[in-house]
């Protein structure tokens, strides 16, 4: 998994004019033109199926949310999958608190354009707050998290661990999450070892090493999760976040735990369920996975169909090879009103799946950067993570110890309280949470 700031991705069919990023405001106007009224937003149909082995998978399906209570135009939908390990405490706690923490991290007075632009950073703050709060209650359990917010045609996904969210739209498959297994990313191995962890395989009698790469102490094979305080705080809760806009043909989301993805590819999952409604599709995907390897782990699947009038009336798209759907990035650091009317018209002609935002960096100084993506989202005297009020002398800049080149300065916000600053330092290996131990036991994950 790469950890890069948003950038243009060549090769998209359509997208911005001349490779330029498309402003979010233009996308919103395009959506209004396409949908005519808020009442014509896409219809969501959902399905859920699960087979339990340990009883540690939990789900969150809330299709009717309002970020402003009593204001229908502020409606959105939220879906979450929490795959627990070493107990179910972290999964249950995250299910009960994560959405509220996301909403608390977004100022209540934002319009829809700013709310959508603020979501990626709010999700980062909320994941870290949920982890920090949970660790005051328990030490032994952890959970993967894949959390999805759908607002009209806009989909924002935040994930830690190895559950996945994949999208099929316009005949292509798009991966909206990232795997945080040590076997999948040398970058994550390097980050954890540089922070003070030891990454290696399980040692058995005779010195042989078996199984996946794990972090020691604890033996967790994931580099990011919520909870898991007993394996070191360099196993971080900072999520990979991707935000996209669907075309008006809609699409299908599959959100599944690793019990599915250890057996099935995304292509197989979509192929075996394509003609089925969401509930039957979710059941079919789980049964397909279990049939291949048996019920070795909790196996859970959520299917969400995003249906538009255009999707219902149009012919099925021609089938493409999986993975060749390439997003067109349209995030840019400039005011959203600076496009010319001519450029807007050219943008408005586009109707494809387009990427707005993507980042998987594990460091809060970058993920909470006041310039990125919404300036001044965080108030001066509020902790950017836990939202507690700060006295003028209490706030600690996320750039306090920054050695990065550029314009980042230690007196620039956003600011953290003392507790969240200590959490940040621990995640970066500047404060050791536990001493290392030998690789003599494995985690249940």
GROMACS .gro file of C-alpha atoms in nm:
model
  445
    1UNK     CA    1   0.000   0.000   0.000
    2UNK     CA    2   0.142   0.336  -0.094
    3UNK     CA    3   0.108   0.634   0.135
    4UNK     CA    4   0.098   0.929  -0.097
    5UNK     CA    5  -0.079   1.260  -0.108
    6UNK     CA    6  -0.362   1.274  -0.362
    7UNK     CA    7  -0.234   1.295  -0.715
    8UNK     CA    8  -0.367   1.268  -1.066
    9UNK     CA    9  -0.385   0.916  -1.202
   10UNK     CA   10  -0.333   0.886  -1.576
   11UNK     CA   11  -0.533   0.652  -1.791
   12UNK     CA   12  -0.885   0.730  -1.677
   13UNK     CA   13  -1.156   0.719  -1.938
   14UNK     CA   14  -1.267   1.080  -1.923
   15UNK     CA   15  -1.201   1.276  -1.602
   16UNK     CA   16  -1.065   1.627  -1.569
   17UNK     CA   17  -0.987   1.848  -1.862
   18UNK     CA   18  -0.624   1.829  -1.969
   19UNK     CA   19  -0.537   1.628  -1.658
   20UNK     CA   20  -0.651   1.905  -1.422
   21UNK     CA   21  -0.819   1.817  -1.093
   22UNK     CA   22  -1.195   1.861  -1.087
   23UNK     CA   23  -1.323   2.084  -0.802
   24UNK     CA   24  -1.560   1.923  -0.554
   25UNK     CA   25  -1.804   2.210  -0.608
   26UNK     CA   26  -1.828   2.118  -0.976
   27UNK     CA   27  -1.904   1.757  -0.884
   28UNK     CA   28  -2.179   1.867  -0.650
   29UNK     CA   29  -2.333   2.087  -0.917
   30UNK     CA   30  -2.308   1.798  -1.162
   31UNK     CA   31  -2.484   1.575  -0.910
   32UNK     CA   32  -2.764   1.829  -0.865
   33UNK     CA   33  -2.809   1.852  -1.242
   34UNK     CA   34  -2.816   1.473  -1.270
   35UNK     CA   35  -3.053   1.412  -0.982
   36UNK     CA   36  -3.271   1.723  -1.016
   37UNK     CA   37  -3.383   1.714  -0.651
   38UNK     CA   38  -3.263   1.564  -0.324
   39UNK     CA   39  -3.559   1.328  -0.338
   40UNK     CA   40  -3.407   1.170  -0.648
   41UNK     CA   41  -3.083   1.071  -0.479
   42UNK     CA   42  -2.978   0.712  -0.539
   43UNK     CA   43  -3.180   0.443  -0.368
   44UNK     CA   44  -2.979   0.209  -0.145
   45UNK     CA   45  -3.065  -0.158  -0.110
   46UNK     CA   46  -2.866  -0.358   0.145
   47UNK     CA   47  -2.804  -0.720   0.238
   48UNK     CA   48  -2.612  -0.886   0.521
   49UNK     CA   49  -2.508  -1.245   0.585
   50UNK     CA   50  -2.268  -1.390   0.841
   51UNK     CA   51  -2.149  -1.727   0.963
   52UNK     CA   52  -1.994  -1.722   1.309
   53UNK     CA   53  -1.699  -1.929   1.428
   54UNK     CA   54  -1.572  -1.715   1.716
   55UNK     CA   55  -1.852  -1.457   1.747
   56UNK     CA   56  -1.615  -1.162   1.695
   57UNK     CA   57  -1.756  -1.009   1.372
   58UNK     CA   58  -1.994  -0.716   1.418
   59UNK     CA   59  -2.171  -0.496   1.165
   60UNK     CA   60  -2.328  -0.150   1.150
   61UNK     CA   61  -2.597  -0.071   0.894
   62UNK     CA   62  -2.769   0.266   0.925
   63UNK     CA   63  -2.906   0.381   0.588
   64UNK     CA   64  -3.098   0.678   0.734
   65UNK     CA   65  -2.864   0.919   0.914
   66UNK     CA   66  -2.879   1.298   0.942
   67UNK     CA   67  -2.572   1.500   1.029
   68UNK     CA   68  -2.810   1.784   1.122
   69UNK     CA   69  -3.104   1.630   1.314
   70UNK     CA   70  -3.435   1.715   1.155
   71UNK     CA   71  -3.278   1.839   0.830
   72UNK     CA   72  -3.354   1.583   0.553
   73UNK     CA   73  -3.111   1.750   0.311
   74UNK     CA   74  -2.827   1.652   0.547
   75UNK     CA   75  -2.905   1.282   0.515
   76UNK     CA   76  -2.642   1.014   0.453
   77UNK     CA   77  -2.594   0.641   0.507
   78UNK     CA   78  -2.329   0.459   0.711
   79UNK     CA   79  -2.210   0.099   0.703
   80UNK     CA   80  -1.940  -0.065   0.910
   81UNK     CA   81  -1.771  -0.404   0.953
   82UNK     CA   82  -1.570  -0.477   1.266
   83UNK     CA   83  -1.371  -0.802   1.276
   84UNK     CA   84  -1.253  -0.849   1.634
   85UNK     CA   85  -0.968  -1.061   1.767
   86UNK     CA   86  -0.860  -1.166   2.117
   87UNK     CA   87  -1.216  -1.099   2.229
   88UNK     CA   88  -1.505  -0.885   2.107
   89UNK     CA   89  -1.466  -0.578   2.329
   90UNK     CA   90  -1.292  -0.355   2.075
   91UNK     CA   91  -1.534  -0.449   1.796
   92UNK     CA   92  -1.841  -0.376   2.008
   93UNK     CA   93  -1.702  -0.049   2.144
   94UNK     CA   94  -1.604   0.074   1.797
   95UNK     CA   95  -1.942  -0.018   1.653
   96UNK     CA   96  -2.116   0.183   1.926
   97UNK     CA   97  -1.895   0.493   1.916
   98UNK     CA   98  -1.720   0.547   1.582
   99UNK     CA   99  -1.996   0.727   1.391
  100UNK     CA  100  -2.062   0.969   1.677
  101UNK     CA  101  -1.690   1.042   1.694
  102UNK     CA  102  -1.681   1.114   1.320
  103UNK     CA  103  -1.973   1.356   1.346
  104UNK     CA  104  -1.818   1.523   1.651
  105UNK     CA  105  -1.503   1.591   1.450
  106UNK     CA  106  -1.695   1.785   1.182
  107UNK     CA  107  -1.815   2.139   1.266
  108UNK     CA  108  -2.195   2.144   1.274
  109UNK     CA  109  -2.227   2.454   1.055
  110UNK     CA  110  -2.062   2.316   0.741
  111UNK     CA  111  -2.252   2.310   0.413
  112UNK     CA  112  -2.263   1.986   0.216
  113UNK     CA  113  -1.960   2.069   0.004
  114UNK     CA  114  -1.744   2.136   0.310
  115UNK     CA  115  -1.888   1.837   0.497
  116UNK     CA  116  -1.780   1.605   0.218
  117UNK     CA  117  -1.437   1.765   0.200
  118UNK     CA  118  -1.398   1.743   0.579
  119UNK     CA  119  -1.492   1.375   0.605
  120UNK     CA  120  -1.149   1.224   0.524
  121UNK     CA  121  -0.979   1.412   0.804
  122UNK     CA  122  -1.271   1.370   1.046
  123UNK     CA  123  -1.249   0.994   0.996
  124UNK     CA  124  -0.881   0.997   1.087
  125UNK     CA  125  -0.950   1.194   1.405
  126UNK     CA  126  -1.243   0.969   1.496
  127UNK     CA  127  -1.051   0.643   1.448
  128UNK     CA  128  -0.771   0.770   1.674
  129UNK     CA  129  -1.016   0.901   1.937
  130UNK     CA  130  -1.208   0.571   1.940
  131UNK     CA  131  -0.884   0.379   1.988
  132UNK     CA  132  -0.760   0.616   2.260
  133UNK     CA  133  -1.090   0.601   2.451
  134UNK     CA  134  -1.118   0.223   2.425
  135UNK     CA  135  -0.768   0.168   2.557
  136UNK     CA  136  -0.870   0.329   2.886
  137UNK     CA  137  -1.122   0.045   2.925
  138UNK     CA  138  -0.942  -0.270   2.806
  139UNK     CA  139  -0.605  -0.394   2.685
  140UNK     CA  140  -0.646  -0.737   2.534
  141UNK     CA  141  -0.879  -0.708   2.234
  142UNK     CA  142  -0.858  -0.538   1.897
  143UNK     CA  143  -1.058  -0.503   1.580
  144UNK     CA  144  -1.025  -0.431   1.211
  145UNK     CA  145  -1.259  -0.160   1.085
  146UNK     CA  146  -1.401  -0.085   0.743
  147UNK     CA  147  -1.641   0.210   0.764
  148UNK     CA  148  -1.834   0.353   0.471
  149UNK     CA  149  -2.031   0.678   0.445
  150UNK     CA  150  -2.251   0.728   0.138
  151UNK     CA  151  -2.394   1.074   0.066
  152UNK     CA  152  -2.572   1.079  -0.268
  153UNK     CA  153  -2.320   0.960  -0.526
  154UNK     CA  154  -2.025   1.028  -0.294
  155UNK     CA  155  -1.864   0.734  -0.111
  156UNK     CA  156  -1.603   0.780   0.164
  157UNK     CA  157  -1.430   0.472   0.305
  158UNK     CA  158  -1.190   0.450   0.602
  159UNK     CA  159  -1.021   0.124   0.696
  160UNK     CA  160  -0.768  -0.038   0.925
  161UNK     CA  161  -0.684  -0.408   0.918
  162UNK     CA  162  -0.766  -0.662   0.651
  163UNK     CA  163  -1.139  -0.640   0.591
  164UNK     CA  164  -1.209  -0.489   0.250
  165UNK     CA  165  -1.454  -0.272   0.062
  166UNK     CA  166  -1.473  -0.315  -0.316
  167UNK     CA  167  -1.695  -0.149  -0.574
  168UNK     CA  168  -1.821  -0.268  -0.909
  169UNK     CA  169  -1.938   0.015  -1.131
  170UNK     CA  170  -1.948   0.067  -1.507
  171UNK     CA  171  -1.817  -0.286  -1.556
  172UNK     CA  172  -1.495  -0.227  -1.357
  173UNK     CA  173  -1.384  -0.324  -1.006
  174UNK     CA  174  -1.240  -0.061  -0.771
  175UNK     CA  175  -1.068  -0.129  -0.438
  176UNK     CA  176  -1.174   0.132  -0.180
  177UNK     CA  177  -0.973  -0.001   0.116
  178UNK     CA  178  -0.618  -0.122   0.183
  179UNK     CA  179  -0.483  -0.434   0.355
  180UNK     CA  180  -0.278  -0.362   0.666
  181UNK     CA  181  -0.107  -0.699   0.690
  182UNK     CA  182   0.269  -0.703   0.729
  183UNK     CA  183   0.295  -0.954   0.445
  184UNK     CA  184   0.129  -0.698   0.215
  185UNK     CA  185   0.345  -0.393   0.283
  186UNK     CA  186   0.719  -0.353   0.337
  187UNK     CA  187   0.645   0.012   0.409
  188UNK     CA  188   0.437  -0.086   0.711
  189UNK     CA  189   0.707  -0.331   0.827
  190UNK     CA  190   0.965  -0.051   0.809
  191UNK     CA  191   0.738   0.194   0.994
  192UNK     CA  192   0.676  -0.046   1.283
  193UNK     CA  193   1.039  -0.154   1.320
  194UNK     CA  194   1.154   0.209   1.311
  195UNK     CA  195   0.898   0.283   1.585
  196UNK     CA  196   1.036   0.010   1.811
  197UNK     CA  197   0.847  -0.305   1.714
  198UNK     CA  198   0.996  -0.634   1.599
  199UNK     CA  199   0.844  -0.792   1.288
  200UNK     CA  200   0.904  -1.157   1.205
  201UNK     CA  201   0.745  -1.499   1.180
  202UNK     CA  202   0.662  -1.734   1.466
  203UNK     CA  203   0.959  -1.930   1.592
  204UNK     CA  204   0.912  -2.301   1.660
  205UNK     CA  205   1.139  -2.568   1.804
  206UNK     CA  206   1.463  -2.586   1.609
  207UNK     CA  207   1.457  -2.218   1.510
  208UNK     CA  208   1.232  -2.257   1.206
  209UNK     CA  209   0.994  -1.971   1.128
  210UNK     CA  210   0.636  -2.034   1.017
  211UNK     CA  211   0.319  -1.845   0.935
  212UNK     CA  212   0.264  -1.482   0.835
  213UNK     CA  213   0.477  -1.190   0.943
  214UNK     CA  214   0.375  -1.068   1.288
  215UNK     CA  215   0.461  -0.783   1.521
  216UNK     CA  216   0.625  -0.870   1.853
  217UNK     CA  217   0.535  -0.845   2.137
  218UNK     CA  218   0.189  -0.991   2.091
  219UNK     CA  219   0.218  -1.163   1.755
  220UNK     CA  220  -0.039  -0.955   1.566
  221UNK     CA  221  -0.020  -0.991   1.187
  222UNK     CA  222  -0.187  -0.651   1.131
  223UNK     CA  223   0.001  -0.322   1.132
  224UNK     CA  224  -0.312  -0.114   1.198
  225UNK     CA  225  -0.619  -0.177   1.412
  226UNK     CA  226  -0.831  -0.027   1.688
  227UNK     CA  227  -0.745  -0.159   2.034
  228UNK     CA  228  -0.455  -0.406   2.074
  229UNK     CA  229  -0.282  -0.195   2.336
  230UNK     CA  230  -0.096  -0.502   2.460
  231UNK     CA  231   0.102  -0.533   2.134
  232UNK     CA  232   0.241  -0.179   2.131
  233UNK     CA  233   0.099   0.155   2.025
  234UNK     CA  234   0.293   0.154   1.698
  235UNK     CA  235   0.009  -0.072   1.578
  236UNK     CA  236  -0.183   0.239   1.486
  237UNK     CA  237  -0.554   0.323   1.435
  238UNK     CA  238  -0.482   0.578   1.159
  239UNK     CA  239  -0.699   0.466   0.865
  240UNK     CA  240  -0.643   0.450   0.493
  241UNK     CA  241  -0.912   0.679   0.347
  242UNK     CA  242  -1.050   0.696  -0.005
  243UNK     CA  243  -1.333   0.915  -0.132
  244UNK     CA  244  -1.493   0.879  -0.473
  245UNK     CA  245  -1.790   0.998  -0.672
  246UNK     CA  246  -1.996   0.743  -0.862
  247UNK     CA  247  -2.133   0.806  -1.206
  248UNK     CA  248  -2.510   0.824  -1.239
  249UNK     CA  249  -2.518   0.456  -1.338
  250UNK     CA  250  -2.466   0.364  -0.969
  251UNK     CA  251  -2.284   0.054  -0.853
  252UNK     CA  252  -2.255  -0.232  -0.602
  253UNK     CA  253  -2.039  -0.233  -0.287
  254UNK     CA  254  -1.916  -0.549  -0.115
  255UNK     CA  255  -1.782  -0.504   0.239
  256UNK     CA  256  -1.645  -0.830   0.380
  257UNK     CA  257  -1.419  -0.964   0.651
  258UNK     CA  258  -1.101  -1.157   0.575
  259UNK     CA  259  -1.299  -1.481   0.601
  260UNK     CA  260  -1.420  -1.396   0.250
  261UNK     CA  261  -1.106  -1.236   0.104
  262UNK     CA  262  -0.871  -1.512   0.221
  263UNK     CA  263  -1.060  -1.737  -0.022
  264UNK     CA  264  -1.224  -1.524  -0.293
  265UNK     CA  265  -1.095  -1.255  -0.524
  266UNK     CA  266  -1.310  -0.948  -0.580
  267UNK     CA  267  -1.386  -1.070  -0.932
  268UNK     CA  268  -1.512  -1.407  -0.804
  269UNK     CA  269  -1.722  -1.238  -0.534
  270UNK     CA  270  -1.897  -1.016  -0.788
  271UNK     CA  271  -1.934  -1.289  -1.048
  272UNK     CA  272  -2.099  -1.537  -0.811
  273UNK     CA  273  -2.353  -1.280  -0.691
  274UNK     CA  274  -2.407  -1.040  -0.980
  275UNK     CA  275  -2.763  -1.141  -1.070
  276UNK     CA  276  -2.882  -1.163  -0.710
  277UNK     CA  277  -3.045  -0.896  -0.490
  278UNK     CA  278  -2.825  -0.772  -0.203
  279UNK     CA  279  -2.940  -1.008   0.072
  280UNK     CA  280  -2.911  -1.317  -0.146
  281UNK     CA  281  -2.582  -1.186  -0.287
  282UNK     CA  282  -2.429  -1.151   0.061
  283UNK     CA  283  -2.536  -1.505   0.149
  284UNK     CA  284  -2.399  -1.644  -0.175
  285UNK     CA  285  -2.059  -1.476  -0.125
  286UNK     CA  286  -2.025  -1.616   0.227
  287UNK     CA  287  -2.133  -1.963   0.120
  288UNK     CA  288  -1.888  -1.954  -0.171
  289UNK     CA  289  -1.604  -1.872   0.069
  290UNK     CA  290  -1.702  -2.138   0.324
  291UNK     CA  291  -1.747  -2.402   0.056
  292UNK     CA  292  -1.388  -2.348  -0.057
  293UNK     CA  293  -1.216  -2.375   0.282
  294UNK     CA  294  -1.476  -2.450   0.544
  295UNK     CA  295  -1.579  -2.223   0.832
  296UNK     CA  296  -1.234  -2.143   0.973
  297UNK     CA  297  -1.314  -1.790   1.087
  298UNK     CA  298  -1.610  -1.557   1.129
  299UNK     CA  299  -1.719  -1.482   0.774
  300UNK     CA  300  -1.933  -1.174   0.714
  301UNK     CA  301  -2.050  -0.987   0.405
  302UNK     CA  302  -2.246  -0.665   0.353
  303UNK     CA  303  -2.373  -0.583   0.003
  304UNK     CA  304  -2.498  -0.234  -0.083
  305UNK     CA  305  -2.657  -0.159  -0.419
  306UNK     CA  306  -2.657   0.210  -0.514
  307UNK     CA  307  -2.941   0.243  -0.763
  308UNK     CA  308  -3.028   0.542  -0.978
  309UNK     CA  309  -3.302   0.595  -1.234
  310UNK     CA  310  -3.034   0.598  -1.501
  311UNK     CA  311  -2.899   0.266  -1.373
  312UNK     CA  312  -3.243   0.113  -1.385
  313UNK     CA  313  -3.315   0.236  -1.737
  314UNK     CA  314  -2.979   0.188  -1.903
  315UNK     CA  315  -2.840  -0.122  -2.065
  316UNK     CA  316  -2.593  -0.324  -1.855
  317UNK     CA  317  -2.236  -0.195  -1.908
  318UNK     CA  318  -1.995  -0.401  -2.109
  319UNK     CA  319  -1.780  -0.616  -1.883
  320UNK     CA  320  -1.419  -0.506  -1.840
  321UNK     CA  321  -1.123  -0.682  -1.688
  322UNK     CA  322  -1.108  -0.646  -1.307
  323UNK     CA  323  -0.888  -0.372  -1.173
  324UNK     CA  324  -0.852  -0.170  -1.491
  325UNK     CA  325  -1.101   0.093  -1.379
  326UNK     CA  326  -0.872   0.388  -1.306
  327UNK     CA  327  -0.989   0.677  -1.088
  328UNK     CA  328  -0.941   1.034  -1.194
  329UNK     CA  329  -0.826   1.241  -0.897
  330UNK     CA  330  -0.998   1.575  -0.867
  331UNK     CA  331  -0.874   1.708  -0.535
  332UNK     CA  332  -0.682   2.033  -0.550
  333UNK     CA  333  -0.569   2.294  -0.300
  334UNK     CA  334  -0.744   2.602  -0.430
  335UNK     CA  335  -1.080   2.768  -0.382
  336UNK     CA  336  -1.368   2.575  -0.522
  337UNK     CA  337  -1.509   2.878  -0.703
  338UNK     CA  338  -1.208   2.958  -0.921
  339UNK     CA  339  -1.307   2.747  -1.222
  340UNK     CA  340  -1.410   2.931  -1.533
  341UNK     CA  341  -1.763   2.874  -1.662
  342UNK     CA  342  -1.612   2.721  -1.974
  343UNK     CA  343  -1.408   2.475  -1.770
  344UNK     CA  344  -1.711   2.400  -1.551
  345UNK     CA  345  -1.909   2.313  -1.863
  346UNK     CA  346  -1.642   2.072  -1.976
  347UNK     CA  347  -1.630   1.914  -1.630
  348UNK     CA  348  -2.008   1.888  -1.619
  349UNK     CA  349  -2.004   1.672  -1.930
  350UNK     CA  350  -1.816   1.397  -1.745
  351UNK     CA  351  -2.012   1.109  -1.593
  352UNK     CA  352  -1.764   0.847  -1.474
  353UNK     CA  353  -1.636   0.704  -1.146
  354UNK     CA  354  -1.392   0.965  -1.018
  355UNK     CA  355  -1.154   0.980  -0.722
  356UNK     CA  356  -1.165   1.281  -0.495
  357UNK     CA  357  -0.926   1.186  -0.215
  358UNK     CA  358  -0.687   0.910  -0.114
  359UNK     CA  359  -0.429   0.884   0.164
  360UNK     CA  360  -0.287   0.600   0.369
  361UNK     CA  361  -0.008   0.780   0.558
  362UNK     CA  362   0.022   0.672   0.923
  363UNK     CA  363   0.145   1.008   1.060
  364UNK     CA  364  -0.098   1.253   1.218
  365UNK     CA  365   0.109   1.562   1.141
  366UNK     CA  366   0.023   1.502   0.776
  367UNK     CA  367  -0.326   1.355   0.810
  368UNK     CA  368  -0.446   1.643   1.030
  369UNK     CA  369  -0.259   1.913   0.837
  370UNK     CA  370  -0.457   2.238   0.850
  371UNK     CA  371  -0.407   2.286   0.476
  372UNK     CA  372  -0.522   1.936   0.389
  373UNK     CA  373  -0.790   1.907   0.273
  374UNK     CA  374  -1.000   2.179   0.440
  375UNK     CA  375  -0.833   2.484   0.589
  376UNK     CA  376  -0.941   2.584   0.940
  377UNK     CA  377  -1.165   2.282   0.991
  378UNK     CA  378  -1.028   2.250   1.342
  379UNK     CA  379  -1.093   2.539   1.578
  380UNK     CA  380  -0.793   2.697   1.748
  381UNK     CA  381  -0.878   2.594   2.104
  382UNK     CA  382  -1.023   2.247   2.041
  383UNK     CA  383  -0.819   1.926   2.038
  384UNK     CA  384  -0.828   1.796   1.680
  385UNK     CA  385  -0.873   1.436   1.800
  386UNK     CA  386  -1.077   1.422   2.119
  387UNK     CA  387  -1.255   1.758   2.073
  388UNK     CA  388  -1.193   1.879   2.430
  389UNK     CA  389  -1.162   2.253   2.483
  390UNK     CA  390  -0.809   2.384   2.528
  391UNK     CA  391  -0.686   2.692   2.709
  392UNK     CA  392  -0.458   2.910   2.494
  393UNK     CA  393  -0.148   2.776   2.672
  394UNK     CA  394  -0.253   2.408   2.653
  395UNK     CA  395  -0.269   2.328   2.283
  396UNK     CA  396   0.025   2.137   2.128
  397UNK     CA  397   0.064   2.168   1.752
  398UNK     CA  398   0.069   1.843   1.554
  399UNK     CA  399   0.383   1.994   1.398
  400UNK     CA  400   0.555   2.042   1.736
  401UNK     CA  401   0.845   1.815   1.645
  402UNK     CA  402   0.811   1.836   1.270
  403UNK     CA  403   1.130   1.811   1.068
  404UNK     CA  404   0.944   1.815   0.738
  405UNK     CA  405   1.050   2.072   0.478
  406UNK     CA  406   0.807   2.334   0.359
  407UNK     CA  407   0.579   2.571   0.544
  408UNK     CA  408   0.481   2.349   0.840
  409UNK     CA  409   0.567   2.523   1.166
  410UNK     CA  410   0.534   2.415   1.527
  411UNK     CA  411   0.305   2.710   1.603
  412UNK     CA  412   0.063   2.617   1.325
  413UNK     CA  413  -0.250   2.418   1.405
  414UNK     CA  414  -0.433   2.199   1.436
  415UNK     CA  415  -0.362   2.144   1.805
  416UNK     CA  416  -0.376   1.845   2.038
  417UNK     CA  417  -0.437   1.812   2.410
  418UNK     CA  418  -0.161   1.659   2.622
  419UNK     CA  419  -0.320   1.312   2.616
  420UNK     CA  420  -0.358   1.305   2.239
  421UNK     CA  421  -0.005   1.439   2.193
  422UNK     CA  422   0.122   1.147   2.404
  423UNK     CA  423  -0.084   0.910   2.186
  424UNK     CA  424   0.070   1.062   1.872
  425UNK     CA  425   0.422   1.024   2.013
  426UNK     CA  426   0.359   0.661   2.107
  427UNK     CA  427   0.231   0.580   1.759
  428UNK     CA  428   0.545   0.733   1.610
  429UNK     CA  429   0.773   0.535   1.840
  430UNK     CA  430   0.881   0.839   2.043
  431UNK     CA  431   0.736   0.691   2.361
  432UNK     CA  432   0.761   0.315   2.408
  433UNK     CA  433   0.439   0.169   2.545
  434UNK     CA  434   0.580  -0.174   2.629
  435UNK     CA  435   0.911  -0.356   2.616
  436UNK     CA  436   0.973  -0.605   2.338
  437UNK     CA  437   0.941  -0.977   2.414
  438UNK     CA  438   1.038  -1.294   2.234
  439UNK     CA  439   0.830  -1.453   1.961
  440UNK     CA  440   0.695  -1.736   2.169
  441UNK     CA  441   0.323  -1.701   2.120
  442UNK     CA  442   0.085  -1.604   1.843
  443UNK     CA  443  -0.213  -1.372   1.822
  444UNK     CA  444  -0.555  -1.506   1.733
  445UNK     CA  445  -0.579  -1.265   1.438
   0.00000   0.00000   0.00000
